[in-house]
mmCIF file of C-alpha atoms in Angstrom:
data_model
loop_
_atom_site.group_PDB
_atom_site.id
_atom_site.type_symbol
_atom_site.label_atom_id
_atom_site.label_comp_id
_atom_site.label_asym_id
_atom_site.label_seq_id
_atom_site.Cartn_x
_atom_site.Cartn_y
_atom_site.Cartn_z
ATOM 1 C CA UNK A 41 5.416 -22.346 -98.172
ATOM 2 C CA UNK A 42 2.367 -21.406 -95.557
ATOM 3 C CA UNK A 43 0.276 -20.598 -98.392
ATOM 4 C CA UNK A 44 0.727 -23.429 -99.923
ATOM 5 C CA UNK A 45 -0.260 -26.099 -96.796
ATOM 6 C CA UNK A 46 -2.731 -23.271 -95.764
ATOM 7 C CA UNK A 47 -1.135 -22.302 -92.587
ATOM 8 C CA UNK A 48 -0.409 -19.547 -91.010
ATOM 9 C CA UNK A 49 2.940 -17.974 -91.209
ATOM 10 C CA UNK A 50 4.923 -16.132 -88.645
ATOM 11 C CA UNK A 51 9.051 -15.196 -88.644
ATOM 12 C CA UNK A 52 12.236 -14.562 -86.305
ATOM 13 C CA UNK A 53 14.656 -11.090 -87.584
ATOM 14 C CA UNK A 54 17.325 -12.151 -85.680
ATOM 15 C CA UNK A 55 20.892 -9.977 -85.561
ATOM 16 C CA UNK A 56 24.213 -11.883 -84.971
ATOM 17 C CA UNK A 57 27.482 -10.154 -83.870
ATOM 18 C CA UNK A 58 29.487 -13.445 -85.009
ATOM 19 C CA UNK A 59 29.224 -16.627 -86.008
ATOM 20 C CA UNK A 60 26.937 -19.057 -83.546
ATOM 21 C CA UNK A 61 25.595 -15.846 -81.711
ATOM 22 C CA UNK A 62 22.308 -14.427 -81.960
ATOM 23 C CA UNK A 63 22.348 -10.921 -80.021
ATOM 24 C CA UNK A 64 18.841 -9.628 -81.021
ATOM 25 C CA UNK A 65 15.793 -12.413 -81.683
ATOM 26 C CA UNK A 66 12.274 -10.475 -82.164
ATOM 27 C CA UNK A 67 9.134 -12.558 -83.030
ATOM 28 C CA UNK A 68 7.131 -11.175 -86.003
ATOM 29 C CA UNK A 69 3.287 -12.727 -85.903
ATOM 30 C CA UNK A 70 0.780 -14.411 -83.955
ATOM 31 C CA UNK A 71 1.211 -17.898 -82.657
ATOM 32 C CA UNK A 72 -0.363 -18.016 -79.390
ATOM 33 C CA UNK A 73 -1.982 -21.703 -79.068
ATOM 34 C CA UNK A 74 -0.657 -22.828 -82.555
ATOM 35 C CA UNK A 75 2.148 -25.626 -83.258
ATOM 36 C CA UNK A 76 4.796 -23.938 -84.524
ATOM 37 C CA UNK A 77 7.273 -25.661 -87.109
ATOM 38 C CA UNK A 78 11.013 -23.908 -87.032
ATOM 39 C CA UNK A 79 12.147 -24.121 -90.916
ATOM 40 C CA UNK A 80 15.995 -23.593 -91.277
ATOM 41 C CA UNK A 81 19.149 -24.622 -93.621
ATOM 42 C CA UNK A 82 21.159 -26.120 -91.075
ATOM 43 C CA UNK A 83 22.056 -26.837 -87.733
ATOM 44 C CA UNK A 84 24.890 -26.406 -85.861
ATOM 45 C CA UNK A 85 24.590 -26.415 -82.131
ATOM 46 C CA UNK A 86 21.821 -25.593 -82.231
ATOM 47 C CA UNK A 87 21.522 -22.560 -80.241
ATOM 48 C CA UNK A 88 19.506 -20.450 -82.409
ATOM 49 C CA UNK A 89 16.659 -23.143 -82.853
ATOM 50 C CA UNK A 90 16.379 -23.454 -79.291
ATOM 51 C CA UNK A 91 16.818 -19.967 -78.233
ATOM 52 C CA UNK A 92 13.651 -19.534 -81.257
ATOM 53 C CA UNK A 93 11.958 -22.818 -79.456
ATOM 54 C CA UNK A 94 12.288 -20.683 -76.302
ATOM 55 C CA UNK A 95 10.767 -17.424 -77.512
ATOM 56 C CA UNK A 96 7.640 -19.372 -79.114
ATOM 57 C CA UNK A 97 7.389 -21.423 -75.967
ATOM 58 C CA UNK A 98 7.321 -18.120 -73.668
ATOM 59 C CA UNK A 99 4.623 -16.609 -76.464
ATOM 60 C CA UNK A 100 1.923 -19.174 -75.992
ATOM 61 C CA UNK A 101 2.564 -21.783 -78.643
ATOM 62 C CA UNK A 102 1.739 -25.317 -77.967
ATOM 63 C CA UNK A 103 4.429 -27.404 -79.298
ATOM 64 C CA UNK A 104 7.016 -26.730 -81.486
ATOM 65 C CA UNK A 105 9.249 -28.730 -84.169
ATOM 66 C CA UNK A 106 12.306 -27.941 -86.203
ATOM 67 C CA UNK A 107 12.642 -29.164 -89.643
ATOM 68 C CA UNK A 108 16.432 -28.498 -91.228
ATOM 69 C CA UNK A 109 18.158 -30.058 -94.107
ATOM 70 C CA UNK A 110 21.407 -30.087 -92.772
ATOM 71 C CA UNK A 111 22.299 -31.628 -89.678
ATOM 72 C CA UNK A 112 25.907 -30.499 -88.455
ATOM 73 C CA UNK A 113 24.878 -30.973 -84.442
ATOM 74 C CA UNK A 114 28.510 -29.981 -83.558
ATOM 75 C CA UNK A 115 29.564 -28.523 -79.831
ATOM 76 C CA UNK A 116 26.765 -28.552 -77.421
ATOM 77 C CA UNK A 117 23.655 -29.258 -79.729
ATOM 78 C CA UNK A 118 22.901 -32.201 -78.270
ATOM 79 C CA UNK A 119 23.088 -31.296 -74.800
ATOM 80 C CA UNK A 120 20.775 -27.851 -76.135
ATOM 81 C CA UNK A 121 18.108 -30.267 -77.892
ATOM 82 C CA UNK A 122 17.642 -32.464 -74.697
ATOM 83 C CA UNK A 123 17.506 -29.289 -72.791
ATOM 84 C CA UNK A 124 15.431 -27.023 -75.386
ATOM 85 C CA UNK A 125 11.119 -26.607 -75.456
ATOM 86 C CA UNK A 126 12.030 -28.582 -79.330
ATOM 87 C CA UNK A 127 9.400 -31.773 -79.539
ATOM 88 C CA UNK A 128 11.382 -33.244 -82.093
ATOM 89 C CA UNK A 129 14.433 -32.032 -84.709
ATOM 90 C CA UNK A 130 13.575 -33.552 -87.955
ATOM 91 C CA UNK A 131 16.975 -33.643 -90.444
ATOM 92 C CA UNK A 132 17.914 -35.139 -93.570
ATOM 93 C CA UNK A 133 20.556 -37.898 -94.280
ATOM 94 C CA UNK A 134 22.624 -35.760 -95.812
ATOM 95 C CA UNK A 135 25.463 -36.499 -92.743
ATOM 96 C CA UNK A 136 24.441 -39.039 -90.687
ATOM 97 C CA UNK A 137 22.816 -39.471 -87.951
ATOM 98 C CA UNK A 138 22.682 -42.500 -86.234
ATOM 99 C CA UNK A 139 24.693 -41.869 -83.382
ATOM 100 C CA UNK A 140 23.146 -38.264 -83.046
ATOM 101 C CA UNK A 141 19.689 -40.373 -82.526
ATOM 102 C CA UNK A 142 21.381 -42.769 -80.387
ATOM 103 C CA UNK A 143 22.109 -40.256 -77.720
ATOM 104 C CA UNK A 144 19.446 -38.012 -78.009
ATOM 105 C CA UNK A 145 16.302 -40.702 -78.441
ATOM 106 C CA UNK A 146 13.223 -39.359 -79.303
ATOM 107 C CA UNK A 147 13.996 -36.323 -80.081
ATOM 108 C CA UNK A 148 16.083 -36.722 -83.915
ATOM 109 C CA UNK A 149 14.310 -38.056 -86.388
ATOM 110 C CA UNK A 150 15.917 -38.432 -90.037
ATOM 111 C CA UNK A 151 14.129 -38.231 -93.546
ATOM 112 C CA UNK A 152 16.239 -40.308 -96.511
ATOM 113 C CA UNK A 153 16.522 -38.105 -99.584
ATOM 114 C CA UNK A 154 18.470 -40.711 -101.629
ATOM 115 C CA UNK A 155 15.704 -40.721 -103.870
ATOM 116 C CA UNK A 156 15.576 -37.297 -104.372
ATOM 117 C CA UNK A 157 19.447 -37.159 -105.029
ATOM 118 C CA UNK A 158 19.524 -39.988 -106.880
ATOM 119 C CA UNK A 159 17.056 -38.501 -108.915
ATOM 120 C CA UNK A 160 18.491 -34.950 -109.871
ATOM 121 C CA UNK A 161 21.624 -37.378 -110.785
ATOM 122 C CA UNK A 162 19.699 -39.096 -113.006
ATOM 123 C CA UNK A 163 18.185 -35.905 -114.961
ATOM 124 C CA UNK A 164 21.187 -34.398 -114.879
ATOM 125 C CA UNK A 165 23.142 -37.309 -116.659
ATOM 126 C CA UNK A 166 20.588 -37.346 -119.029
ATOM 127 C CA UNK A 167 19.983 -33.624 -119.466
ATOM 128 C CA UNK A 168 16.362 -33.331 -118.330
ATOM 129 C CA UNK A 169 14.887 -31.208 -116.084
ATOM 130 C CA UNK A 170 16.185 -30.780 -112.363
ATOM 131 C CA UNK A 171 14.234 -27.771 -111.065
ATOM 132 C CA UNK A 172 10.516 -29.868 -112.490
ATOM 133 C CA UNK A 173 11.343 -31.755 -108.891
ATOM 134 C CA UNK A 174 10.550 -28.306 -107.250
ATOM 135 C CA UNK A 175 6.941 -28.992 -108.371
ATOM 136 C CA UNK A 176 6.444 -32.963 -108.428
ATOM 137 C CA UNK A 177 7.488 -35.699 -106.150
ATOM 138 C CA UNK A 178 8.836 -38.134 -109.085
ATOM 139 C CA UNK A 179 8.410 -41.476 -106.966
#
């Protein structure tokens, strides 16, 4: 993906004992200075993304966003997003998030990918192509 937007790219090897525990985070890469965008599945409480929010923070970065697809924000990851070095969680609507905005303003934003659903529906009623929309935004 950062060779496709020309960026830069830099990861987290993180170790977990059990579920919702990270006992080893190291920081592979440069970021010193740079806005750093978190990329991840989902999102429970949140802990990780902070604790990884944290650990760029403390290495020099200037801001730093998390974009996940699924928004679970279950437990304490509200109280960890208010609290974390995260400008802003972006999520998708696929569970919602109203209420999640409502308490934590500002700092949850949601993308709608209706369309995008809708669409692999669509092709895959009619038996055309789903994996073309990893290469084209149909609308």
């Amino acid at each position: 993906m950062a060779d496709r937007l020309g960026v830069d790219f830099a990861l987290f090897h993180k170790e977990r004992k059990k579920a919702n525990e990270v006992s080893r985070m190291v920081l592979v890469g440069h970021v010193k200075d740079k806005i750093a965008i978190l990329v991840d599945d989902m999102a429970d409480t949140c802990g990780t993304l902070c604790l990884a929010a944290q650990h760029l923070s403390d290495a020099g970065v200037s801001k730093v966003y998390a974009i996940v697809t699924h928004g679970i924000l279950s437990g304490d990851a509200l109280k960890n997003i208010e609290e974390s070095r995260l400008e802003k969680l972006i999520v998708t609507n696929t569970l919602p998030q109203a209420e999640n905005q409502r308490k934590c303003p500002g700092k949850i934003e949601v993308i709608d990918v209706g369309n995008v659903l809708g669409e692999v529906i669509r092709r895959s009623h009619y038996g055309e192509s789903v994996s073309k929309l990893f290469h084209e935004v149909p609308y």
